[in-house]
Amino acid sequence: MDIFDVLSLIGGLSLFLFGMNIMGQALERRAGSHLRSFLQKMTGSKFMGFLTGLLITAVIQSSSATTVMVVGFVNSGLLSLTQAINVIVGANVGTTLTAWILSLSGISSSNFFISFLKPTSFTPILALIGIIFYMFIKNNNKKKDTGLILLGFATLMFGMNTMSTAVSGLKNVVAFQQLFIAFSNPVLGLLAGALLTAIIQSSSASVGILQALAQTGAVTYGATIPIIMGQNIGTCVTALISSVGTSKNAKRAAYVHLYFNIIGSLVGLILFYIIKIVFAPILLSAPASMIGIAIAHSVFNILCTMVLLPASPLLEKLVIKLIPDNSTQQKIITLDERLLNTPPIALEQSRVYTIDMAKCAVDALKLSLSTLSEYSKEKAEEIRIAEDKTDHYEDILNSYLLKLSSKRALSKESNEEVTELLKLIGDFERIGDHAVSVLISAEEMNEKNISFSTQGKKEIQIMIDALTEILNNTFDAFANNDLNKANLIEPLEQVIDDLKEGIRVNHILRMKEGACSVEAGYILLDLLTDLERASDHCSNIAGCVIDVKNHTLNIHESQRIQKTSSDEYKEAYKAYSQKYKI
């Protein structure tokens, strides 16, 4: 092996790693909506969590990427630690698919159809299709990503072939043979596998390198199996790095991945020693093949799963004990920027947080409405805390969604949803502001011992009931994408506008008759304005929900059409007018 072979090896390795990287990223983007669907359907079931981890990893070809995503999910509250453990275990099995694909390079046959299964035979066709998709199809990110997947696969297989050719001369190099004889010591093999994988941060890539070296015929199964065990430990480095600065549960998820692989590798190492010493099978001294390495990789990970998946509750207790909760630590609401690399998942995280914000704002306003009749300092404090919380939600969501909107991989539908959320968080924040404004009116009435007239109280209560209904419908429409609830909001908002005007006129008449004080009148007018404006924000939110469903994003035009052309609108308006009549 001369200097040119070394250069070919370096070039082949570089192409292999680059191809795997761009293929993995493109697969992640291309499968994004499906990953999001998997996440939404996730349950606490061991089998479902395991299956989800397996399938996602098989799709994106990287257990490290899956585990990093899982750490992000746990950090954002999208997954519990229990669910995360099951997904991580599944990811360990899903990553074995790559070795099987790479093992196709070892096919050797004179039969045309069998030979065509060899990647070097069909990857030129994939590369041609990929370059057409990537360079000549405009304004279609999905097809461009499909092109990158094909180009990435062709590049990594070309790199694999280049590596195999470059190292073929090593079979006659004594030093190389002695190196792998040293790796026949299981501990050294395990450490070598862990170190290599930690450096390149991909167990799939390190298995591919091992398969390329196996082409020399100098790599035995006795040296290969401990290296494979070590690779499982080395791949945990990526998740551990990603857990820096995350919540306690996110750190626990990363360490579960590490402990699972360490325990599995130690148990495997003990069994390997027993088999080697007691049985001394001839297989361990036989040269390893590419398909043999794929089999060993799969068998080891499946056996680890069979042993440790039933013990996942014990793993959970172990990491909780090693990373205990800090009871004095205040929970800070943050959005995990690691998930921006998977835009559909980041969008789901944003939506979950916006739903939390919506609930916080709506509950605060409903609580403030109750202070008009039953004021207390405890309620006042709770309302102000909730309003501060909605302000914080608005700040972090605005910043996060703007970063997300710059991602090229966003589909048209995802872009529309980002636009919707950016509009909605402003309306929910304003609802939180109106909660404090209503509270201020209640505090003034309590401090000055002011009350409305009996008829004024009845009329205000009718408007409060109407506002409570529109708030409930608004939250349901947004949180559940309920178009029926969304269509009921605009007619009810119009009724609230009518109520405001009717109550204002009645109040002026009562003041003329001396039945209501001027001071109470000022508070009433401020209160009516807050309630009516809160309903306006509900109308804006409903308009966004409807527009996203219809892919229009033109709220005012949608509202105009609804008011002038919809029989449903007219019927709902008539029904609400009767229900909330003064």
XYZ file of C-alpha atoms in Angstrom:
582
model
C 0.000 0.000 0.000
C 1.655 3.252 -1.202
C 0.967 6.963 -0.649
C -1.580 7.028 -3.476
C -3.574 4.256 -1.823
C -3.535 6.291 1.400
C -4.825 9.341 -0.478
C -7.521 7.203 -2.115
C -8.498 5.890 1.331
C -8.785 9.430 2.720
C -10.803 10.535 -0.323
C -13.062 7.500 -0.124
C -13.650 8.002 3.607
C -14.440 11.684 3.042
C -16.946 10.892 0.301
C -18.477 8.123 2.407
C -19.006 10.418 5.418
C -20.206 13.316 3.253
C -22.655 11.108 1.358
C -24.028 9.661 4.579
C -24.404 13.146 6.051
C -26.280 14.742 3.145
C -28.411 11.632 2.621
C -29.363 11.581 6.329
C -30.233 15.288 6.391
C -32.304 15.052 3.210
C -34.101 11.944 4.480
C -34.853 13.774 7.725
C -36.353 16.737 5.855
C -38.199 14.567 3.317
C -39.759 12.404 6.039
C -40.422 15.361 8.326
C -44.228 15.309 8.136
C -44.227 11.564 8.815
C -41.872 12.018 11.788
C -44.322 14.582 13.120
C -47.193 12.119 12.675
C -45.229 9.443 14.545
C -44.622 11.876 17.377
C -48.300 12.846 17.623
C -49.360 9.186 17.857
C -46.744 8.317 20.472
C -48.014 6.482 23.546
C -46.423 5.189 26.718
C -46.537 1.639 25.353
C -43.123 -0.021 25.231
C -43.848 -1.627 21.870
C -45.125 1.561 20.203
C -42.182 3.591 21.513
C -39.729 0.897 20.398
C -41.357 0.610 16.962
C -41.344 4.381 16.481
C -37.644 4.638 17.322
C -36.865 1.735 15.003
C -38.822 3.150 12.052
C -37.607 6.745 12.396
C -33.979 5.579 12.589
C -34.456 3.237 9.632
C -35.807 6.203 7.638
C -33.173 8.812 8.555
C -30.327 6.268 8.802
C -28.893 7.560 12.076
C -29.537 6.489 15.653
C -27.533 9.539 16.789
C -29.920 11.880 14.949
C -32.943 10.096 16.417
C -31.528 10.278 19.934
C -30.682 13.976 19.539
C -34.274 14.586 18.421
C -35.574 12.611 21.392
C -33.435 14.698 23.771
C -34.994 17.780 22.169
C -38.526 16.347 22.541
C -37.989 15.609 26.221
C -36.452 19.028 26.789
C -39.518 20.637 25.180
C -42.029 18.494 27.040
C -43.226 16.718 23.874
C -42.148 13.329 25.251
C -41.883 11.922 28.744
C -38.698 10.196 29.914
C -40.497 6.825 29.838
C -41.516 7.317 26.188
C -38.017 8.520 25.309
C -36.384 5.369 26.700
C -38.527 3.141 24.493
C -37.757 5.237 21.398
C -34.006 5.189 22.113
C -34.023 1.398 22.450
C -35.830 1.136 19.099
C -33.273 3.463 17.505
C -30.476 1.025 18.403
C -32.125 -1.660 16.293
C -33.154 0.692 13.468
C -29.550 1.763 12.884
C -28.571 -1.766 11.832
C -30.348 -1.300 8.475
C -27.413 0.749 7.136
C -24.997 -2.173 7.512
C -27.336 -4.390 5.495
C -27.517 -1.828 2.682
C -23.723 -1.444 2.658
C -23.263 -5.221 2.628
C -24.754 -5.277 -0.881
C -21.307 -4.119 -2.049
C -20.004 -7.608 -1.306
C -22.262 -9.270 -3.891
C -20.309 -11.283 -6.446
C -22.058 -13.254 -9.191
C -21.961 -13.778 -12.955
C -25.777 -13.600 -13.053
C -26.867 -10.230 -14.533
C -29.852 -9.711 -12.204
C -27.920 -10.632 -9.060
C -24.977 -8.464 -10.124
C -27.365 -5.563 -10.685
C -28.161 -5.649 -6.950
C -24.576 -4.568 -6.293
C -24.623 -0.808 -5.519
C -21.837 -0.018 -7.988
C -24.187 -1.335 -10.693
C -27.304 0.694 -9.911
C -25.971 3.787 -8.085
C -24.986 5.554 -11.360
C -28.667 5.416 -12.338
C -29.688 6.790 -8.920
C -27.061 9.530 -9.230
C -28.417 10.523 -12.668
C -32.007 10.693 -11.364
C -30.786 12.554 -8.288
C -28.906 15.231 -10.242
C -31.934 15.786 -12.512
C -34.211 16.216 -9.493
C -31.755 18.490 -7.698
C -30.590 20.741 -10.552
C -33.426 20.897 -13.052
C -36.617 20.875 -10.958
C -37.367 24.346 -9.645
C -39.514 25.471 -6.696
C -40.102 21.967 -5.358
C -38.168 21.342 -2.142
C -39.510 17.801 -1.752
C -38.154 16.687 -5.121
C -34.869 18.485 -4.484
C -34.547 16.581 -1.189
C -35.360 13.346 -3.032
C -32.541 14.208 -5.437
C -30.173 14.816 -2.511
C -31.124 11.452 -0.981
C -30.216 9.672 -4.222
C -27.020 11.699 -4.686
C -26.040 11.136 -1.053
C -26.550 7.391 -1.385
C -24.562 7.267 -4.625
C -21.763 9.320 -3.027
C -21.479 7.149 0.083
C -21.485 3.944 -2.007
C -18.807 5.398 -4.291
C -16.796 6.323 -1.211
C -17.303 2.824 0.171
C -16.032 1.280 -3.067
C -13.048 3.654 -3.125
C -12.145 2.723 0.459
C -12.439 -1.005 -0.280
C -10.158 -0.673 -3.305
C -7.630 1.481 -1.422
C -7.297 -0.931 1.513
C -7.198 -4.105 -0.577
C -3.391 -4.029 -0.464
C -3.409 -4.119 3.346
C -4.057 -7.858 3.350
C -0.339 -8.384 2.635
C 0.842 -5.803 5.211
C 2.066 -7.538 8.369
C 1.550 -4.462 10.580
C -2.123 -4.284 9.572
C -2.616 -7.970 10.349
C -0.901 -7.494 13.735
C -3.212 -4.554 14.490
C -6.307 -6.667 14.091
C -4.709 -9.516 15.997
C -4.387 -7.006 18.872
C -8.060 -6.137 18.469
C -8.821 -9.809 19.069
C -8.421 -8.783 22.698
C -12.099 -7.951 23.317
C -11.399 -4.992 25.634
C -9.054 -3.349 23.114
C -11.562 -4.001 20.317
C -14.378 -2.462 22.348
C -12.304 0.643 23.134
C -11.216 1.003 19.489
C -14.819 0.815 18.278
C -15.982 3.338 20.874
C -13.173 5.788 20.051
C -13.642 5.619 16.269
C -17.409 6.108 16.538
C -17.049 8.945 19.049
C -14.746 10.770 16.622
C -16.957 10.472 13.534
C -20.194 10.523 15.616
C -21.990 7.837 13.614
C -22.164 4.127 14.364
C -23.517 3.497 10.851
C -20.436 5.148 9.336
C -18.015 3.280 11.597
C -19.699 -0.041 10.747
C -19.313 0.893 7.065
C -15.598 1.545 7.578
C -15.279 -1.815 9.318
C -17.057 -3.499 6.400
C -14.653 -1.845 3.958
C -11.647 -3.089 5.990
C -13.185 -6.578 6.047
C -12.714 -6.682 2.263
C -8.982 -7.202 2.907
C -9.685 -10.606 4.466
C -7.468 -9.747 7.453
C -10.339 -8.844 9.811
C -11.682 -11.784 11.834
C -15.024 -12.109 13.596
C -13.090 -12.341 16.859
C -11.855 -8.774 16.313
C -15.042 -7.483 14.650
C -17.629 -8.332 17.320
C -15.975 -6.387 20.207
C -15.479 -3.409 17.859
C -19.212 -3.478 17.038
C -19.989 -3.473 20.769
C -17.723 -0.452 21.239
C -19.376 1.368 18.331
C -22.680 1.302 20.217
C -21.014 3.144 23.123
C -19.200 5.670 20.913
C -22.418 6.722 19.157
C -23.751 8.089 22.478
C -21.329 11.030 22.327
C -23.602 13.003 19.950
C -26.598 12.755 22.280
C -24.488 13.640 25.329
C -23.199 16.773 23.577
C -26.749 17.724 22.544
C -27.952 17.445 26.167
C -25.665 20.246 27.392
C -27.816 23.089 28.727
C -31.079 21.113 28.622
C -33.556 20.166 31.355
C -32.911 17.361 33.853
C -35.220 14.978 31.962
C -33.473 15.709 28.632
C -30.088 14.943 30.218
C -31.559 11.728 31.609
C -32.723 10.711 28.119
C -29.175 11.185 26.770
C -27.664 9.195 29.645
C -30.222 6.406 29.207
C -28.776 5.965 25.706
C -25.263 5.755 27.196
C -26.172 3.403 30.063
C -28.207 1.142 27.780
C -25.252 0.678 25.435
C -22.656 0.363 28.207
C -24.700 -2.299 30.024
C -25.443 -4.112 26.745
C -21.792 -4.028 25.706
C -20.532 -5.235 29.107
C -23.006 -8.125 29.126
C -22.041 -8.914 25.524
C -18.349 -8.742 26.397
C -18.778 -11.202 29.283
C -20.671 -13.639 27.037
C -18.031 -13.193 24.322
C -15.255 -14.101 26.792
C -17.188 -17.170 27.976
C -17.793 -18.347 24.391
C -14.182 -17.649 23.429
C -12.662 -19.458 26.419
C -15.097 -22.346 26.895
C -16.218 -23.137 23.397
C -13.412 -21.520 21.304
C -15.525 -21.612 18.123
C -13.730 -21.747 14.800
C -15.978 -18.913 13.553
C -14.179 -16.299 15.675
C -10.891 -16.840 13.794
C -12.586 -16.840 10.370
C -12.277 -13.746 8.126
C -15.304 -11.470 8.498
C -17.441 -10.634 5.475
C -19.579 -7.564 4.869
C -22.791 -9.549 5.272
C -21.362 -11.277 8.362
C -20.685 -7.890 9.982
C -24.254 -6.766 9.199
C -25.579 -9.952 10.823
C -23.356 -9.536 13.910
C -24.410 -5.873 14.229
C -28.116 -6.758 14.056
C -27.921 -9.793 16.340
C -26.033 -7.861 19.043
C -28.510 -4.945 19.044
C -31.564 -7.201 18.968
C -30.234 -9.309 21.873
C -29.520 -6.121 23.878
C -33.078 -4.969 23.226
C -34.587 -8.311 24.262
C -32.643 -8.200 27.520
C -32.924 -4.512 28.423
C -36.277 -3.311 27.016
C -38.253 -5.165 29.729
C -35.897 -3.549 32.261
C -36.535 0.021 31.005
C -38.255 1.055 34.294
C -35.024 0.133 36.119
C -33.006 2.224 33.642
C -35.367 5.120 34.304
C -34.895 4.794 38.078
C -31.122 4.589 37.597
C -30.856 7.856 35.634
C -33.271 9.652 37.992
C -31.095 8.578 40.917
C -27.880 9.631 39.162
C -29.393 12.929 37.930
C -31.745 13.935 40.769
C -34.249 16.781 40.630
C -33.341 20.099 42.154
C -36.491 21.105 44.002
C -35.327 24.716 44.320
C -34.807 25.108 40.571
C -37.556 27.162 38.924
C -38.848 25.829 35.624
C -37.986 28.169 32.742
C -40.067 27.875 29.587
C -37.748 27.518 26.578
C -37.932 26.208 23.030
C -35.245 23.725 21.990
C -33.280 25.121 19.051
C -31.816 21.687 18.314
C -35.179 20.808 16.790
C -34.847 23.581 14.180
C -32.820 21.045 12.181
C -36.043 19.034 11.892
C -38.524 21.787 10.905
C -41.755 19.718 11.103
C -40.890 18.674 14.660
C -39.877 22.247 15.582
C -43.222 23.418 14.200
C -45.054 20.850 16.315
C -43.110 22.040 19.374
C -44.117 25.632 18.564
C -47.756 24.655 18.202
C -47.750 22.804 21.548
C -46.277 25.871 23.253
C -48.795 28.176 21.529
C -51.627 25.975 22.815
C -50.131 26.316 26.318
C -49.984 30.085 25.811
C -53.600 30.139 24.593
C -54.807 28.206 27.626
C -52.850 30.503 29.940
C -54.361 33.656 28.355
C -57.937 32.340 28.138
C -57.915 31.029 31.718
C -56.494 34.349 32.956
C -59.286 36.337 31.283
C -61.995 34.009 32.584
C -60.525 34.267 36.089
C -60.419 38.065 35.842
C -64.101 38.119 34.838
C -64.895 36.292 38.085
C -63.165 39.040 40.108
C -65.921 41.476 39.113
C -68.266 39.649 41.496
C -65.789 37.861 43.817
C -62.523 39.805 44.083
C -59.548 38.418 46.014
C -55.839 39.244 46.205
C -54.975 35.604 45.457
C -56.887 35.770 42.160
C -55.255 39.097 41.314
C -51.760 37.657 41.838
C -52.586 34.566 39.767
C -53.868 36.734 36.887
C -50.745 38.916 36.824
C -48.446 35.862 36.915
C -50.393 34.388 33.982
C -50.095 37.652 32.030
C -46.312 37.707 32.588
C -46.214 34.119 31.391
C -48.079 34.952 28.156
C -45.611 37.811 27.537
C -42.713 35.361 27.928
C -44.421 32.892 25.576
C -44.810 35.640 22.980
C -41.119 36.603 23.197
C -39.708 33.090 22.826
C -42.244 31.975 20.192
C -41.713 35.056 18.021
C -37.961 34.563 18.002
C -38.187 30.796 17.437
C -40.767 30.986 14.631
C -38.765 33.634 12.783
C -35.716 31.343 12.885
C -37.895 28.447 11.744
C -39.369 30.453 8.850
C -35.869 30.900 7.400
C -35.446 27.136 6.961
C -35.425 26.072 3.312
C -36.949 22.688 4.095
C -40.332 24.127 5.129
C -43.197 22.979 2.910
C -45.895 25.389 1.715
C -48.289 24.055 4.361
C -45.672 24.440 7.108
C -44.934 27.996 5.997
C -48.635 28.798 6.260
C -48.750 27.330 9.759
C -45.718 29.374 10.835
C -47.463 32.515 9.539
C -50.635 31.499 11.394
C -48.786 30.994 14.687
C -46.940 34.309 14.343
C -50.302 36.053 13.991
C -52.007 34.077 16.736
C -49.460 34.619 19.500
C -50.029 38.362 19.241
C -53.780 37.919 19.702
C -53.355 35.553 22.649
C -50.920 37.974 24.288
C -53.483 40.773 23.936
C -56.159 38.570 25.535
C -53.776 38.208 28.499
C -53.402 42.010 28.598
C -57.192 42.444 28.679
C -57.323 40.043 31.630
C -55.197 42.515 33.614
C -57.289 45.471 32.390
C -60.473 43.776 33.633
C -58.690 43.031 36.918
C -57.782 46.722 37.303
C -61.474 47.623 36.938
C -62.390 45.015 39.569
C -59.678 46.362 41.925
C -60.953 49.923 41.545
C -64.513 48.834 42.310
C -63.294 46.890 45.364
C -61.131 49.729 46.724
C -63.774 52.442 46.210
C -66.703 50.202 47.127
C -68.397 50.905 43.799
C -71.101 48.655 42.398
C -73.335 48.670 39.348
C -77.097 48.902 39.503
C -79.094 45.671 39.638
C -80.033 45.957 35.952
C -76.437 46.899 35.055
C -75.127 43.762 36.799
C -77.581 41.585 34.849
C -76.546 43.117 31.530
C -72.823 42.826 32.286
C -73.299 39.176 33.281
C -74.968 38.465 29.929
C -71.958 39.949 28.125
C -69.581 37.985 30.387
C -71.448 34.756 29.541
C -71.188 35.543 25.826
C -67.462 36.325 26.150
C -66.867 33.103 28.119
C -68.494 31.098 25.326
C -66.486 32.826 22.603
C -63.255 32.228 24.590
C -64.056 28.519 24.956
C -64.920 28.208 21.252
C -61.755 30.060 20.277
C -59.489 27.795 22.319
C -61.201 24.640 20.986
C -61.055 25.922 17.392
C -57.311 26.553 17.600
C -56.189 23.663 19.812
C -58.214 21.046 17.909
C -58.281 22.677 14.443
C -62.066 22.605 14.788
C -63.520 24.431 11.777
C -67.098 24.143 13.083
C -66.188 25.981 16.305
C -64.200 28.543 14.301
C -67.233 29.338 12.119
C -69.330 30.079 15.234
C -66.978 32.767 16.540
C -67.585 35.611 14.064
C -71.411 35.691 14.541
C -70.968 35.589 18.331
C -68.405 38.405 18.118
C -70.971 40.490 16.229
C -73.524 39.816 18.990
C -70.963 40.969 21.605
C -70.497 44.192 19.586
C -74.284 44.658 19.695
C -74.322 43.952 23.437
C -71.660 46.564 24.064
C -73.666 49.223 22.250
C -76.950 48.178 23.897
C -75.483 48.158 27.439
C -73.806 51.525 26.842
C -77.087 53.120 25.719
C -79.015 51.595 28.640
C -76.374 52.843 31.090
C -76.650 56.423 29.779
C -80.422 56.267 30.232
C -79.994 54.980 33.811
C -77.549 57.794 34.605
C -80.080 60.338 33.377
C -82.622 58.791 35.739
C -80.075 58.816 38.610
C -80.101 55.003 38.922
C -76.333 54.711 38.325
C -73.386 56.885 39.407
C -71.027 58.646 37.013
C -67.998 56.964 38.637
C -69.509 53.509 38.075
C -70.251 54.601 34.522
C -66.575 55.298 33.755
C -65.597 51.844 35.002
C -68.440 50.230 33.041
C -67.411 51.882 29.765
C -63.774 50.786 30.241
C -64.960 47.280 31.045
C -67.223 47.102 27.963
C -64.289 48.179 25.780
C -62.026 45.453 27.208
C -64.646 42.738 26.745
C -65.459 43.810 23.202
C -61.785 44.040 22.201
C -61.078 40.614 23.689
C -63.841 39.221 21.447
C -62.194 40.975 18.463
C -59.003 38.998 19.143
C -61.081 35.824 19.275
C -62.439 36.744 15.846
C -58.873 37.206 14.518
C -57.860 33.801 15.881
C -60.870 32.073 14.309
C -60.104 33.811 11.011
C -56.544 32.427 11.075
C -57.789 28.887 11.740
C -60.264 29.137 8.835
C -57.727 30.706 6.459
C -55.074 28.044 7.124
C -57.650 25.352 6.421
C -58.560 27.103 3.161
C -54.945 28.141 2.340
C -55.922 31.800 1.873
C -54.373 33.816 4.755
C -56.662 36.821 4.121
C -58.700 37.228 7.307
C -60.651 40.367 6.413
C -61.771 39.013 3.046
C -62.798 35.697 4.648
C -64.821 37.538 7.296
C -66.508 39.710 4.660
C -67.512 36.661 2.604
C -68.734 34.854 5.733
C -70.929 37.793 6.799
C -72.420 38.517 3.368
C -72.724 35.083 1.784
C -73.026 32.452 4.533
C -76.449 31.195 5.606
C -74.757 29.429 8.531
C -73.427 32.782 9.727
C -76.891 34.359 9.602
C -78.499 31.446 11.458
C -75.779 31.434 14.154
C -76.041 35.222 14.570
C -79.824 34.967 15.009
C -79.474 32.150 17.573
C -76.819 34.019 19.595
C -78.876 37.232 19.483
C -81.737 35.374 21.139
C -79.481 33.588 23.633
C -77.705 36.768 24.783
C -80.519 39.284 24.755
C -80.733 42.280 27.121
